[in-house]
Short mmCIF file of C-alpha atoms in Angstrom, two decimals:
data_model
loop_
_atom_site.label_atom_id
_atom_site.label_comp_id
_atom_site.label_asym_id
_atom_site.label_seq_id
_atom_site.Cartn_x
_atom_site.Cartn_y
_atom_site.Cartn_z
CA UNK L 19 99.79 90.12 94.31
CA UNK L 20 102.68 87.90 95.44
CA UNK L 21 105.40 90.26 96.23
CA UNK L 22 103.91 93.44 95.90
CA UNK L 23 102.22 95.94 98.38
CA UNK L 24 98.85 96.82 98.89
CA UNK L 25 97.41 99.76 101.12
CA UNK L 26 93.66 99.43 102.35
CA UNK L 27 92.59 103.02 103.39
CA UNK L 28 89.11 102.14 105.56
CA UNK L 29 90.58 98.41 106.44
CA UNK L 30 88.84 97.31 109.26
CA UNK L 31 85.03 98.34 107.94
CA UNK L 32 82.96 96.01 105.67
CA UNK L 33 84.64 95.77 102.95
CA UNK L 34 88.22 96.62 103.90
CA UNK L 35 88.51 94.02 106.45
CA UNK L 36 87.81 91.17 103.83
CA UNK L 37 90.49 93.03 101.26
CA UNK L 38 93.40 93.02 104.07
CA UNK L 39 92.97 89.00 104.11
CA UNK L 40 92.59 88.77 100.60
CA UNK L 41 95.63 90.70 99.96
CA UNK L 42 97.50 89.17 102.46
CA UNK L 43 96.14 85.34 101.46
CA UNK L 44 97.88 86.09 97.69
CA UNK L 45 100.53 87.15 99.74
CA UNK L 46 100.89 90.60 98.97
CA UNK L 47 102.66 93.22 101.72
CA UNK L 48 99.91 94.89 103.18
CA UNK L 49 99.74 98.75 104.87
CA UNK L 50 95.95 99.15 106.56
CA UNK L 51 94.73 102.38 107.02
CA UNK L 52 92.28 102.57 109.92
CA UNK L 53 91.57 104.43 113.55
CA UNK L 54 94.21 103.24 116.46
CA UNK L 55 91.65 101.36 118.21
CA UNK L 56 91.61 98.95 115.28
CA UNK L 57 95.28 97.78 115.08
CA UNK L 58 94.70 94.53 116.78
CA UNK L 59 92.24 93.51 115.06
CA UNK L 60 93.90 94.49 111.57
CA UNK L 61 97.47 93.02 112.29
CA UNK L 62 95.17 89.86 113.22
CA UNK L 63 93.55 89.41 109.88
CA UNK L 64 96.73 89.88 108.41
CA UNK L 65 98.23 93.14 108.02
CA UNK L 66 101.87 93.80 107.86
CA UNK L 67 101.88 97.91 108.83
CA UNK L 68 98.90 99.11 110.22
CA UNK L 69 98.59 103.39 109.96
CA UNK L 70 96.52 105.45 112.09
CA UNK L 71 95.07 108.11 110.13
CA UNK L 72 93.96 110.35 112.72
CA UNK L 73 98.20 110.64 113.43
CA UNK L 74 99.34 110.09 110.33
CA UNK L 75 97.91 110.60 107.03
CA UNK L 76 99.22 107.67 105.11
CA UNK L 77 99.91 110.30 101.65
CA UNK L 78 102.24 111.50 103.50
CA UNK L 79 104.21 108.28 104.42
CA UNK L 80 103.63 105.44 102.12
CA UNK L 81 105.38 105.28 98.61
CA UNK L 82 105.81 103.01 95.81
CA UNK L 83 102.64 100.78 96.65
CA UNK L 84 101.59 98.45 93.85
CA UNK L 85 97.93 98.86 94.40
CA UNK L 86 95.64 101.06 96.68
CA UNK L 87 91.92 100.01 97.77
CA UNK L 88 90.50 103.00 99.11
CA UNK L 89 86.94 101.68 100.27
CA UNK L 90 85.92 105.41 101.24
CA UNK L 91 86.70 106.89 97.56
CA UNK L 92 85.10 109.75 96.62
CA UNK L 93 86.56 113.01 96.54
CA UNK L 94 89.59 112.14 98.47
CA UNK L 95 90.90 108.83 96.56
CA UNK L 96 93.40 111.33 94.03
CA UNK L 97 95.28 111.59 97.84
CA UNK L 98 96.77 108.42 96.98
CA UNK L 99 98.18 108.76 93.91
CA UNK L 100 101.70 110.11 95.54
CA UNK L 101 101.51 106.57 96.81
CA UNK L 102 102.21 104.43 93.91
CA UNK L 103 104.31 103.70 91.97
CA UNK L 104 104.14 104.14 88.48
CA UNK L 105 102.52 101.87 86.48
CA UNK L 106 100.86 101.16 90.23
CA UNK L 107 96.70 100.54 90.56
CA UNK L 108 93.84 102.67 92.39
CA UNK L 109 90.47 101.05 93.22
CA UNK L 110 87.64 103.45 94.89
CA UNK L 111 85.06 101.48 95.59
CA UNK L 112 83.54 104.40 95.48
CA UNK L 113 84.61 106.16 92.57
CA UNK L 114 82.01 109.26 92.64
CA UNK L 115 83.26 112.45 92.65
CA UNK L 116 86.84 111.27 91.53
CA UNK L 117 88.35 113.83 89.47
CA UNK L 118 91.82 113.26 89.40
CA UNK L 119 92.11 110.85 85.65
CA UNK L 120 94.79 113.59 84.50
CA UNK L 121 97.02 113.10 87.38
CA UNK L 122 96.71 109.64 87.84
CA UNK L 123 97.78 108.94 83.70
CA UNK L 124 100.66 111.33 83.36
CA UNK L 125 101.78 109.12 86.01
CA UNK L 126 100.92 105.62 84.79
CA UNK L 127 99.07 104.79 87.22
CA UNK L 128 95.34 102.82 86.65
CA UNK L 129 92.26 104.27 88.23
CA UNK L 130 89.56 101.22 87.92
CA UNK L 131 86.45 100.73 89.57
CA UNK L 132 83.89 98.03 88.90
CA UNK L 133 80.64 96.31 89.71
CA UNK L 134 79.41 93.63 91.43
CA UNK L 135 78.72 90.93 89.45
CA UNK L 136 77.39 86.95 90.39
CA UNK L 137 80.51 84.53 89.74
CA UNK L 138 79.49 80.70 90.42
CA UNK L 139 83.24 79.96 90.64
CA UNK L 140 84.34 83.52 92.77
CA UNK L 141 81.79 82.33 95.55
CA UNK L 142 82.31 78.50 95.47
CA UNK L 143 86.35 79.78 95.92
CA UNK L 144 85.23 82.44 98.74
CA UNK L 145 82.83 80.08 100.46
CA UNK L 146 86.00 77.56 100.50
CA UNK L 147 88.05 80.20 102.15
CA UNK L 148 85.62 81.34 104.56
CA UNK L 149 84.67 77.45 105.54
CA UNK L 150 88.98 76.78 105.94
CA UNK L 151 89.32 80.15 108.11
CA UNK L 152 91.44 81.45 105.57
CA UNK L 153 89.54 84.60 105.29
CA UNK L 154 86.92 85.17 108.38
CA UNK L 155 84.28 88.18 108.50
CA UNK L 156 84.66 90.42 111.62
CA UNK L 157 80.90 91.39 112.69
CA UNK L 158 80.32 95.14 114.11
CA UNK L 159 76.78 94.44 114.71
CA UNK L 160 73.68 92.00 114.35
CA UNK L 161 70.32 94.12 114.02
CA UNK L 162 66.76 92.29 113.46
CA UNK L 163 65.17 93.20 110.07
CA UNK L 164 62.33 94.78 112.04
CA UNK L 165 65.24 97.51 112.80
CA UNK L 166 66.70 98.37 109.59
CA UNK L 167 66.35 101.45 109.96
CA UNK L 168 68.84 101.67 113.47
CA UNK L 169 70.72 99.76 111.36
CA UNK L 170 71.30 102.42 108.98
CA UNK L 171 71.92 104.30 111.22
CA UNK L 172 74.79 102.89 112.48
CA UNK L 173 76.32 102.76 108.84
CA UNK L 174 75.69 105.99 108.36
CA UNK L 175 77.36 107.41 111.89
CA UNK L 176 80.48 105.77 110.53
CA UNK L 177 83.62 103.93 111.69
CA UNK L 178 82.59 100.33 111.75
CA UNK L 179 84.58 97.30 112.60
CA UNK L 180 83.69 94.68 110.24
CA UNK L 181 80.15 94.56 108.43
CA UNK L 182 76.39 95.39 109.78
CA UNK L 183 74.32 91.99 109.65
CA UNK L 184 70.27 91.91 109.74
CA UNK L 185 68.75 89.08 111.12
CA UNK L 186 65.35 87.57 109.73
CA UNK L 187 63.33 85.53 112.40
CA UNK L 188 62.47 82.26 110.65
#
């Protein structure tokens, strides 16, 4: 990613937050796409242009990105085709209800999702990053198991900062 730039639509919730430092620790330009209230916070963990969608919807002003990581997917991610390049990557993490694989390769550009899957060697390298402060994860909120289910709830109202933690008394 040296060299090239990377937009994070949904950058400072659970899974964004940690892709803005990745991004930015293989030294890629990055563009976060979040609300105003988390611009701090983003251009903290790294983030070299930091777009408030509520103002500005970044389709409309970001062009020849290498890669987009659109952690809210779905039935919007085709938006962000107009802003690669071609020959340029899209990752939905959630890649449900995506539709547009026509548009996306009569313009080059990859649509790729994946799944999880248990690397030895990824999380030895990610524990070594999170233990050097390289890459640090931003907490929205700490709920005891015995309250999943407010915890839920709190995912599901939307527009976190960082990732929902349950605690297990022990």
């Amino acid at each position: 990613l040296a060299g090239r730039t990377v937009l994070v639509n949904g950058a400072a919730g659970g899974v964004g937050h940690l892709a803005v430092q990745i991004a930015k620790w293989k030294e890629a330009r990055v563009i976060a796409v979040a609300s105003a209230r988390n611009t701090a916070l983003l251009r903290e963990l790294g983030a070299d242009d930091v777009i408030d969608y509520a103002r500005t919807p970044p389709e409309t002003v970001v062009r020849d990105a290498d890669l987009v990581v659109d952690t809210l997917g779905g039935l919007t991610a085709g938006r962000f085709l107009q802003t690669l390049k071609p020959g340029g990557a899209l990752f939905p993490v959630y890649p449900l209800g995506f539709t547009d694989h026509a548009a996306a390769k009569a313009r080059g550009i990859a649509v790729s999702t994946t799944q999880v899957r248990s690397s030895g060697g990824q999380l030895a390298e990610a524990g070594r990053l999170l233990n050097d402060g390289t890459i640090r994860v931003v907490l929205d909120s700490t709920y005891p198991l015995a309250d999943a289910r407010a915890a839920h709830e709190r995912a599901a109202a939307g527009h976190l900062q960082g990732k929902i933690v349950l605690t297990v008394a022990g």
